[in-house]
XYZ file of C-alpha atoms in Angstrom:
612
model
C -16.096 140.082 43.126
C -15.866 138.232 46.416
C -13.967 140.387 48.931
C -12.242 137.335 50.394
C -10.798 136.222 47.063
C -9.488 139.732 46.395
C -7.215 139.705 49.461
C -3.532 138.820 48.790
C -2.236 135.593 50.304
C -0.706 136.041 53.764
C 1.546 132.969 53.420
C 5.277 133.742 53.093
C 6.748 132.616 49.765
C 9.212 129.768 49.976
C 12.845 130.873 49.464
C 14.734 129.474 46.511
C 18.448 128.906 46.021
C 20.317 130.248 43.000
C 21.266 127.514 40.586
C 24.843 128.050 39.434
C 26.256 126.450 36.311
C 29.763 125.902 37.646
C 31.239 125.144 34.246
C 29.798 128.373 32.865
C 31.044 130.299 35.882
C 34.543 128.891 35.439
C 34.447 129.919 31.780
C 33.244 133.416 32.710
C 35.913 133.973 35.337
C 38.818 132.413 33.488
C 38.115 133.627 29.952
C 36.239 136.917 30.311
C 37.281 138.553 33.590
C 40.914 138.883 32.538
C 42.350 140.641 29.492
C 45.174 138.177 28.763
C 46.086 134.571 29.606
C 49.312 135.819 31.177
C 47.468 136.843 34.364
C 47.310 133.180 35.397
C 50.906 133.433 36.629
C 50.197 136.594 38.566
C 47.318 134.846 40.326
C 49.553 131.922 41.270
C 52.203 134.302 42.626
C 49.574 136.264 44.528
C 48.222 133.149 46.195
C 51.726 132.019 47.168
C 52.724 135.435 48.545
C 49.464 135.754 50.490
C 49.966 132.305 52.017
C 53.477 133.265 53.153
C 52.179 136.562 54.562
C 49.476 134.690 56.492
C 51.971 132.220 57.946
C 54.409 134.957 58.970
C 51.593 136.780 60.748
C 51.495 133.783 63.125
C 55.084 132.553 62.778
C 57.374 135.545 62.087
C 60.427 133.311 61.564
C 58.725 131.037 59.020
C 60.531 130.578 55.677
C 59.403 132.806 52.806
C 60.127 131.061 49.525
C 58.264 130.562 46.234
C 59.607 128.215 43.561
C 58.333 127.786 39.997
C 59.268 124.806 37.799
C 58.100 124.630 34.172
C 58.690 121.604 31.982
C 56.935 119.746 29.172
C 53.646 121.640 29.235
C 53.337 121.518 33.025
C 53.991 124.033 35.769
C 54.625 123.458 39.452
C 54.479 126.332 41.961
C 55.651 125.650 45.521
C 55.357 128.012 48.472
C 56.230 127.844 52.175
C 53.011 129.506 53.197
C 50.318 128.753 55.731
C 48.879 125.774 53.881
C 45.356 124.357 53.984
C 43.522 121.691 55.925
C 40.834 119.526 54.383
C 38.113 121.811 55.758
C 39.991 124.844 54.377
C 40.027 123.238 50.938
C 36.270 122.686 50.966
C 35.644 126.157 52.348
C 38.096 128.161 50.224
C 38.789 126.340 46.976
C 35.355 124.868 46.423
C 33.319 127.959 47.406
C 33.452 130.693 44.799
C 33.941 134.132 46.345
C 35.191 132.933 49.744
C 38.576 134.369 50.727
C 41.036 133.081 53.293
C 41.571 136.701 54.239
C 38.107 136.673 55.867
C 39.100 134.114 58.492
C 38.976 135.547 62.003
C 42.632 134.925 62.751
C 43.683 136.773 59.632
C 41.302 139.706 59.728
C 43.851 142.022 61.300
C 46.382 141.340 58.511
C 44.085 141.812 55.531
C 45.900 144.913 54.365
C 48.960 142.756 53.706
C 47.219 140.484 51.205
C 47.091 140.797 47.443
C 44.319 138.615 46.106
C 41.420 136.282 46.754
C 42.470 132.644 46.570
C 39.396 130.920 45.147
C 38.601 133.205 42.224
C 42.254 133.844 41.408
C 43.019 130.130 41.092
C 40.228 129.727 38.561
C 42.160 132.076 36.240
C 44.543 129.173 35.667
C 41.886 127.485 33.567
C 42.719 130.033 30.859
C 45.830 127.949 30.136
C 45.252 124.682 32.033
C 42.804 121.842 31.603
C 43.506 120.509 35.081
C 44.648 122.043 38.393
C 46.027 119.944 41.234
C 46.721 121.483 44.646
C 48.617 119.656 47.395
C 48.786 121.485 50.732
C 49.893 120.911 54.318
C 48.660 123.264 57.037
C 51.193 124.960 59.311
C 48.528 125.659 61.927
C 47.601 122.097 62.843
C 50.496 120.018 64.230
C 48.965 116.660 63.324
C 47.570 117.766 59.949
C 47.991 115.529 56.934
C 48.499 116.684 53.336
C 45.320 117.253 51.392
C 44.886 117.131 47.616
C 42.348 119.141 45.605
C 42.052 118.307 41.896
C 39.798 120.310 39.574
C 38.962 120.068 35.871
C 37.829 122.776 33.518
C 34.346 121.234 33.358
C 33.731 122.506 36.911
C 34.199 119.187 38.726
C 36.675 118.598 41.556
C 37.784 115.920 44.006
C 39.317 116.197 47.482
C 41.315 113.517 49.320
C 43.908 113.255 52.050
C 47.399 111.949 51.343
C 49.999 110.126 53.409
C 52.292 112.317 55.544
C 55.249 111.585 53.295
C 53.441 113.220 50.322
C 54.518 116.617 51.731
C 56.966 116.974 54.589
C 56.902 120.788 55.130
C 53.936 123.134 55.502
C 52.936 125.021 52.418
C 51.177 124.497 49.101
C 52.115 123.139 45.692
C 49.985 123.920 42.621
C 50.332 121.684 39.551
C 49.029 122.819 36.164
C 48.662 120.740 33.007
C 48.366 122.819 29.839
C 45.213 122.662 27.784
C 45.477 122.004 24.048
C 47.066 124.966 22.265
C 48.196 126.694 25.482
C 51.473 124.866 26.091
C 53.502 127.920 25.137
C 52.173 129.787 28.197
C 53.729 127.127 30.433
C 57.098 127.032 28.666
C 60.178 127.792 30.836
C 61.005 130.962 28.856
C 57.493 132.370 29.104
C 57.150 131.516 32.792
C 60.510 133.171 33.516
C 59.550 136.337 31.610
C 56.144 136.619 33.278
C 57.521 135.948 36.737
C 60.116 138.708 36.332
C 57.505 141.111 35.013
C 54.945 140.492 37.741
C 57.231 139.764 40.681
C 60.239 142.080 40.302
C 59.323 144.009 43.481
C 58.016 141.146 45.644
C 59.573 141.109 49.142
C 60.064 137.317 49.296
C 62.518 134.854 47.772
C 60.826 134.035 44.455
C 62.715 131.925 41.935
C 62.066 130.215 38.616
C 64.188 127.132 39.110
C 67.337 128.558 40.676
C 67.035 131.998 39.051
C 65.857 134.871 41.314
C 62.865 136.911 40.148
C 62.808 139.883 42.519
C 65.178 142.809 41.943
C 65.207 144.697 45.234
C 65.473 147.348 46.383
C 63.484 149.136 43.684
C 65.599 151.399 41.432
C 64.184 154.542 43.056
C 65.048 153.267 46.571
C 68.641 152.187 45.921
C 71.618 154.164 47.215
C 73.763 155.865 44.570
C 77.164 157.551 44.850
C 75.862 160.875 43.504
C 72.733 162.597 42.136
C 74.217 162.327 38.641
C 74.748 158.601 39.095
C 71.164 158.221 40.260
C 69.869 160.066 37.179
C 71.900 157.785 34.909
C 70.624 154.658 36.664
C 67.001 155.796 36.534
C 67.363 156.717 32.855
C 68.605 153.171 32.211
C 65.646 151.771 34.137
C 63.262 153.904 32.051
C 64.768 152.635 28.784
C 64.383 149.039 29.942
C 60.829 149.577 31.150
C 59.287 152.070 28.719
C 61.730 152.148 25.795
C 62.738 155.831 25.925
C 65.427 157.950 27.566
C 63.668 160.499 29.802
C 64.326 164.207 29.939
C 64.285 163.910 33.716
C 62.925 161.791 36.547
C 60.632 162.900 39.374
C 60.458 161.110 42.734
C 56.926 160.145 43.739
C 57.111 159.613 47.474
C 53.786 159.889 49.329
C 54.269 158.073 52.674
C 50.754 158.779 53.964
C 49.309 157.041 50.900
C 51.869 154.240 50.938
C 53.206 155.213 47.508
C 56.802 155.064 46.320
C 57.969 155.373 42.742
C 59.217 157.609 39.986
C 57.774 159.589 37.059
C 59.782 159.749 33.854
C 59.450 162.848 31.664
C 58.862 161.999 27.997
C 61.541 163.276 25.593
C 59.027 164.113 22.856
C 55.757 166.009 22.770
C 52.486 164.071 23.047
C 48.877 165.062 22.513
C 46.955 166.144 25.632
C 44.162 163.824 24.466
C 46.456 160.797 24.542
C 45.846 158.640 27.587
C 49.047 157.975 29.507
C 49.611 154.399 30.716
C 51.458 153.850 33.976
C 52.820 150.761 35.739
C 51.405 150.141 39.206
C 52.633 147.509 41.653
C 50.401 146.547 44.556
C 52.509 145.475 47.551
C 55.273 144.514 45.134
C 53.117 142.627 42.617
C 52.590 144.237 39.221
C 48.912 145.141 39.045
C 48.717 146.823 35.655
C 50.832 148.362 32.934
C 47.932 150.543 31.747
C 46.775 152.584 34.724
C 45.179 155.671 33.139
C 43.673 157.569 36.069
C 46.754 157.676 38.269
C 47.759 161.290 37.542
C 45.847 164.524 36.841
C 44.927 165.029 33.184
C 47.440 167.850 32.796
C 50.376 165.544 33.637
C 50.267 163.776 30.271
C 53.986 164.386 29.725
C 55.205 161.720 32.200
C 55.080 157.937 32.538
C 55.068 156.498 36.046
C 56.075 153.304 37.770
C 55.265 152.951 41.454
C 54.461 150.579 44.276
C 51.528 151.139 46.621
C 49.843 149.361 49.496
C 46.747 151.577 49.717
C 45.067 151.647 46.316
C 42.211 149.284 45.653
C 42.246 146.991 42.592
C 39.194 146.057 40.551
C 37.840 142.495 40.535
C 40.218 141.427 37.765
C 43.115 143.176 39.559
C 44.175 144.677 36.240
C 43.235 148.284 36.979
C 42.557 150.629 39.881
C 39.192 151.184 41.496
C 38.088 154.810 41.287
C 37.422 155.887 44.871
C 38.359 158.618 47.335
C 41.742 157.037 48.021
C 42.712 157.076 44.360
C 41.516 160.684 44.067
C 43.680 161.680 47.049
C 46.726 159.843 45.642
C 46.178 161.480 42.253
C 46.202 164.916 43.851
C 49.297 164.105 45.919
C 51.227 162.823 42.887
C 50.185 165.908 40.935
C 51.575 168.042 43.766
C 54.924 166.222 43.486
C 55.127 167.021 39.782
C 54.067 170.618 40.425
C 56.814 170.974 43.052
C 59.371 169.605 40.598
C 58.393 172.276 38.066
C 58.619 175.009 40.685
C 62.047 173.739 41.716
C 63.284 173.845 38.130
C 62.055 177.411 37.743
C 63.930 178.461 40.878
C 67.131 176.452 40.550
C 67.662 175.099 37.044
C 66.282 177.424 34.340
C 68.220 175.675 31.574
C 66.582 172.329 32.271
C 63.224 174.066 32.619
C 63.668 175.742 29.227
C 64.580 172.386 27.661
C 61.480 170.829 29.247
C 59.137 173.620 28.158
C 60.427 173.503 24.593
C 58.841 170.049 24.430
C 56.015 170.009 26.996
C 54.755 173.580 27.374
C 51.194 172.364 26.698
C 51.159 170.295 29.880
C 52.337 173.213 31.990
C 49.827 175.554 30.335
C 47.074 173.069 31.122
C 48.144 173.086 34.770
C 48.524 176.869 34.894
C 44.924 177.370 33.713
C 43.632 176.197 37.091
C 46.600 177.056 39.286
C 47.289 180.812 39.570
C 50.461 180.213 41.568
C 51.848 177.963 38.824
C 50.941 180.577 36.201
C 52.723 183.246 38.227
C 55.793 181.008 38.547
C 55.873 180.089 34.870
C 55.126 183.542 33.425
C 58.788 184.234 32.589
C 59.145 180.863 30.886
C 55.995 179.771 29.041
C 56.331 180.528 25.300
C 53.578 182.229 23.271
C 53.373 183.214 19.620
C 53.195 187.002 19.449
C 53.570 189.778 16.900
C 57.012 190.417 18.471
C 58.108 186.801 17.990
C 58.013 183.882 20.392
C 58.019 185.402 23.895
C 56.807 184.760 27.408
C 53.752 186.704 28.578
C 55.916 188.420 31.188
C 58.293 189.857 28.585
C 55.463 190.717 26.200
C 53.529 192.565 28.919
C 56.634 194.583 29.748
C 56.823 195.783 26.128
C 53.150 196.656 25.606
C 50.807 198.606 27.905
C 47.865 196.627 26.527
C 48.135 192.924 25.741
C 45.885 192.330 22.749
C 45.028 188.768 21.777
C 42.989 186.869 19.230
C 40.953 183.756 19.948
C 41.714 181.930 16.717
C 44.806 181.359 14.636
C 42.971 182.698 11.559
C 42.216 185.999 13.279
C 45.828 186.312 14.362
C 47.123 185.746 10.850
C 44.770 188.410 9.551
C 45.798 191.157 11.908
C 49.277 190.392 13.281
C 51.417 191.890 10.476
C 49.376 195.080 10.270
C 48.938 195.457 14.039
C 52.665 195.011 14.543
C 53.429 197.715 11.969
C 51.096 200.062 13.834
C 52.807 199.337 17.152
C 49.970 197.167 18.487
C 51.185 194.027 20.267
C 49.126 190.875 19.595
C 49.261 187.405 21.188
C 48.005 184.444 19.198
C 45.418 182.907 21.535
C 44.246 180.364 18.987
C 46.402 177.537 20.307
C 45.326 175.200 23.089
C 44.918 176.989 26.463
C 46.579 180.240 25.260
C 43.580 182.582 25.243
C 42.555 181.376 28.725
C 46.017 182.112 30.091
C 46.146 185.582 28.527
C 42.762 186.418 30.062
C 44.052 185.211 33.460
C 47.092 187.483 33.221
C 45.670 190.460 35.206
C 44.907 188.162 38.156
C 48.573 187.156 38.560
C 50.157 190.360 37.206
C 48.154 193.271 38.649
C 48.004 196.339 36.474
C 48.206 194.437 33.192
C 45.535 195.425 30.649
C 44.237 192.640 28.396
C 41.970 193.190 25.416
C 40.622 190.906 22.724
C 41.600 192.199 19.286
C 38.860 192.185 16.671
C 38.420 193.689 13.213
C 37.019 196.960 14.572
C 40.004 197.457 16.887
C 42.470 196.891 14.053
C 40.601 199.238 11.748
C 40.541 201.903 14.460
C 44.350 201.752 14.669
C 44.734 202.391 10.928
C 45.068 205.963 9.699
C 42.095 207.481 7.942
C 42.460 209.006 4.498
C 41.933 212.719 3.903
C 38.218 213.182 3.113
C 38.984 215.137 -0.040
C 41.238 212.366 -1.364
C 38.672 209.686 -0.505
C 35.944 211.718 -2.243
C 38.114 211.897 -5.349
C 38.243 208.107 -5.368
C 34.481 207.651 -4.946
C 34.075 206.081 -8.394
C 36.857 203.603 -7.802
C 35.455 202.632 -4.366
C 31.931 202.249 -5.750
C 33.144 199.857 -8.465
C 35.143 197.856 -5.902
C 32.231 197.666 -3.454
C 29.840 196.617 -6.169
C 32.077 193.694 -7.123
C 32.483 192.372 -3.533
C 28.962 193.007 -2.330
C 27.735 189.530 -3.413
C 30.442 188.082 -1.158
C 29.103 190.007 1.873
C 32.286 192.034 2.025
C 32.622 195.817 2.322
C 35.525 197.885 0.984
C 37.168 200.639 3.054
C 40.172 202.848 2.411
C 42.853 203.378 5.050
C 46.537 204.299 5.196
C 48.856 201.886 6.981
C 52.225 200.205 6.965
C 53.887 198.165 5.601
C 53.481 199.520 2.091
C 54.075 196.023 0.702
C 50.598 194.996 1.902
C 48.107 196.435 -0.606
C 44.979 195.026 1.030
C 43.921 193.491 4.306
C 40.942 191.174 4.801
C 39.266 191.622 8.196
C 36.314 189.889 9.766
C 35.346 188.503 13.135
C 33.502 185.442 14.337
C 30.125 187.142 14.150
C 30.757 188.124 10.548
C 31.861 184.590 9.687
C 28.768 183.135 11.312
C 26.556 185.494 9.329
C 28.432 184.581 6.167
C 27.934 180.866 6.832
C 24.248 181.453 7.535
C 23.800 183.364 4.270
C 25.498 180.601 2.278
C 23.325 177.946 3.902
C 20.228 180.040 3.139
C 21.139 180.192 -0.555
C 21.513 176.427 -0.793
C 18.502 175.452 1.326
C 14.984 174.609 0.197
C 12.136 177.063 0.754
C 11.335 175.853 4.265
C 14.897 176.013 5.566
C 15.639 179.189 3.648
C 12.776 180.864 5.505
C 14.032 179.612 8.857
C 17.617 180.689 8.142
C 16.381 184.022 6.820
C 14.666 184.701 10.123
C 18.045 184.262 11.818
C 19.688 186.978 9.739
C 21.829 189.133 11.969
C 22.780 192.784 11.898
C 26.469 192.117 12.591
C 29.129 193.968 10.586
C 30.184 192.284 7.401
C 33.723 191.317 6.519
C 35.752 194.123 5.007
C 38.588 194.491 2.550
C 40.819 197.324 3.771
C 42.718 198.924 0.869
C 46.046 200.544 1.699
C 46.022 204.081 0.288
C 49.811 204.242 0.766
C 50.423 201.254 -1.485
C 51.710 202.174 -5.000
C 49.663 199.280 -6.410
C 46.417 200.617 -4.936
C 47.192 204.094 -6.290
C 47.683 202.667 -9.805
C 44.484 200.596 -9.629
C 42.481 203.555 -8.314
C 43.546 205.576 -11.352
C 42.012 203.072 -13.789
C 39.006 204.354 -15.694
C 37.442 200.987 -16.633
C 34.953 199.843 -13.933
C 35.187 196.239 -15.194
C 38.962 196.250 -14.849
C 38.672 197.857 -11.398
C 36.297 195.044 -10.388
C 38.676 192.348 -11.629
C 41.594 193.970 -9.819
C 39.515 194.219 -6.635
C 38.670 190.501 -6.819
C 42.382 189.759 -7.207
C 43.195 191.865 -4.141
C 40.444 190.121 -2.182
C 41.762 186.664 -3.083
C 45.352 187.634 -2.328
C 44.321 189.011 1.083
C 42.560 185.723 1.902
C 45.633 183.742 0.929
C 47.915 185.995 2.971
C 45.690 185.431 6.010
C 45.827 181.644 5.337
C 42.068 181.487 5.500
C 40.262 178.442 4.116
C 38.660 179.301 0.789
C 34.958 178.778 0.209
C 33.803 177.536 -3.210
C 32.731 181.090 -4.047
C 36.182 182.396 -3.114
C 37.914 179.814 -5.297
C 35.649 180.670 -8.217
C 36.414 184.371 -7.703
C 40.161 183.736 -7.747
C 39.942 181.753 -10.961
C 37.748 184.394 -12.581
C 40.055 187.239 -11.526
C 43.167 185.395 -12.712
C 41.717 184.664 -16.134
C 40.350 188.215 -16.379
C 43.760 189.703 -15.697
C 45.367 187.364 -18.244
C 42.847 188.401 -20.880
C 43.471 192.062 -20.109
C 47.273 191.623 -20.186
C 47.204 189.745 -23.514
C 44.546 191.934 -25.180
C 45.801 193.398 -28.532
C 44.468 196.561 -30.156
C 43.287 195.622 -33.714
C 44.449 198.998 -35.020
C 47.984 198.210 -33.979
C 47.847 194.943 -35.944
C 46.728 196.795 -39.060
C 49.597 199.259 -38.774
C 52.043 196.360 -38.685
């Protein structure tokens, strides 16, 4: 190959310009960037408020008014803002992505603005087939009104108008509804949307002659008393979220520019349920579905707040996840944590009422916050063998705090352990076992131990060896019947006497049992693999109560078959008492034992019939 032809060309490639289908871009921005057509009104309000903010940055005494007029499928929005010149119109309205907030004279005031004029205005094409903007600049004394008219096909025209077309600086936006969208421009709908989006705006915004803003915000208003404030905030919560709160929590974080209130839900909710909060950005409603505003553990509140520091996403319908949002989330979580601590110190009755509904949220917080766990120890409820108690009270009663990791294990051992004087906490519910294990760290000197089948068995009294030897035949028949179920039979003496048998196993035994069942049902290949995983863990056991009159009568039976049937019945009854899920083999055993006992009970001696 010729060496010269193998060298790459040294000539620089010619640059190319992106070809933009404006009609497709308009469709993308107006129909796919936003979740609902209703955002068109928010974008119009944002543009008007930003224009007023820009004018007041240069003319502090300038009027600050926005007026909306809806009639016959049209909408007119007037503002007393900065206005636009003809060059501004070409630069801002006809250039996608250009923002008036990037102009040099406005750079210092960017933090006061809400939106981006060009892209936001295109959202109006969701409901309008044509947009007409008439504007007069307040900056240029001899400026003339300029008109920008755009259609939803991506075309637009610009022309200047006579001075009498607009006497005062500012901008008027005219919308004409597209087919099928007239309802979005109806007076009732415009009024409702304006109130929803603009209730906290700092300027004079009206739909016709009716004011939109309702300032100051409910959490900033003066009230005659704390009780009066609680009543007013409860009313606000009902109007906003539809429920009467258990309490309200002030969310005031001046460094983050956040003011608002959190309302405590009156009913329990799942920790997995995503809470939706209302966030206003500089007075304008940004979203009703902010999900990342609070820590995950604070799922028991709904928030409404106003902020000037959080960053919205491109659609301005949610919050951008950044360091600022993370810092605000932590600060709001600290406010809720402080409220809980205050209740514990000053209002135990309200705290008890709160925990009766939302103890899961506090337990979730206490998992990672030792100080909160220490504060809440006297209040957080747990299911225990002594009843529903706090860990503090339970630890005072028992030198060792035993706990189980599952509800099934607790149901197996709690009645028997309690009768033997062993205190047990049910750690099978969400977060409970983690909190019990953390107890020694916040309550020094507390002993915590997981309760398993071996521990329970060790607390049961052994039977005299001579008596157990006398029952060897009975125990052999019972063990033979339960051996196929991977269950051993042991004899112990325990209270209460009303419990004839106790079924005990642990997670390792259950895993081995599941493995054995899968091995039986598998093909040769999988059976070999599962067989190689066979463990040496203890099997489940049926503990027979030697003190029970029923066990004494069964042990005196001479028929091994009848002993086996009775043992199966005791096994099934012990499973049911522990509320354990029954395997197919267990259900079959119960049916077989029931029918066997019926046959034995109804069996008639033929000799007796003959004597009749």
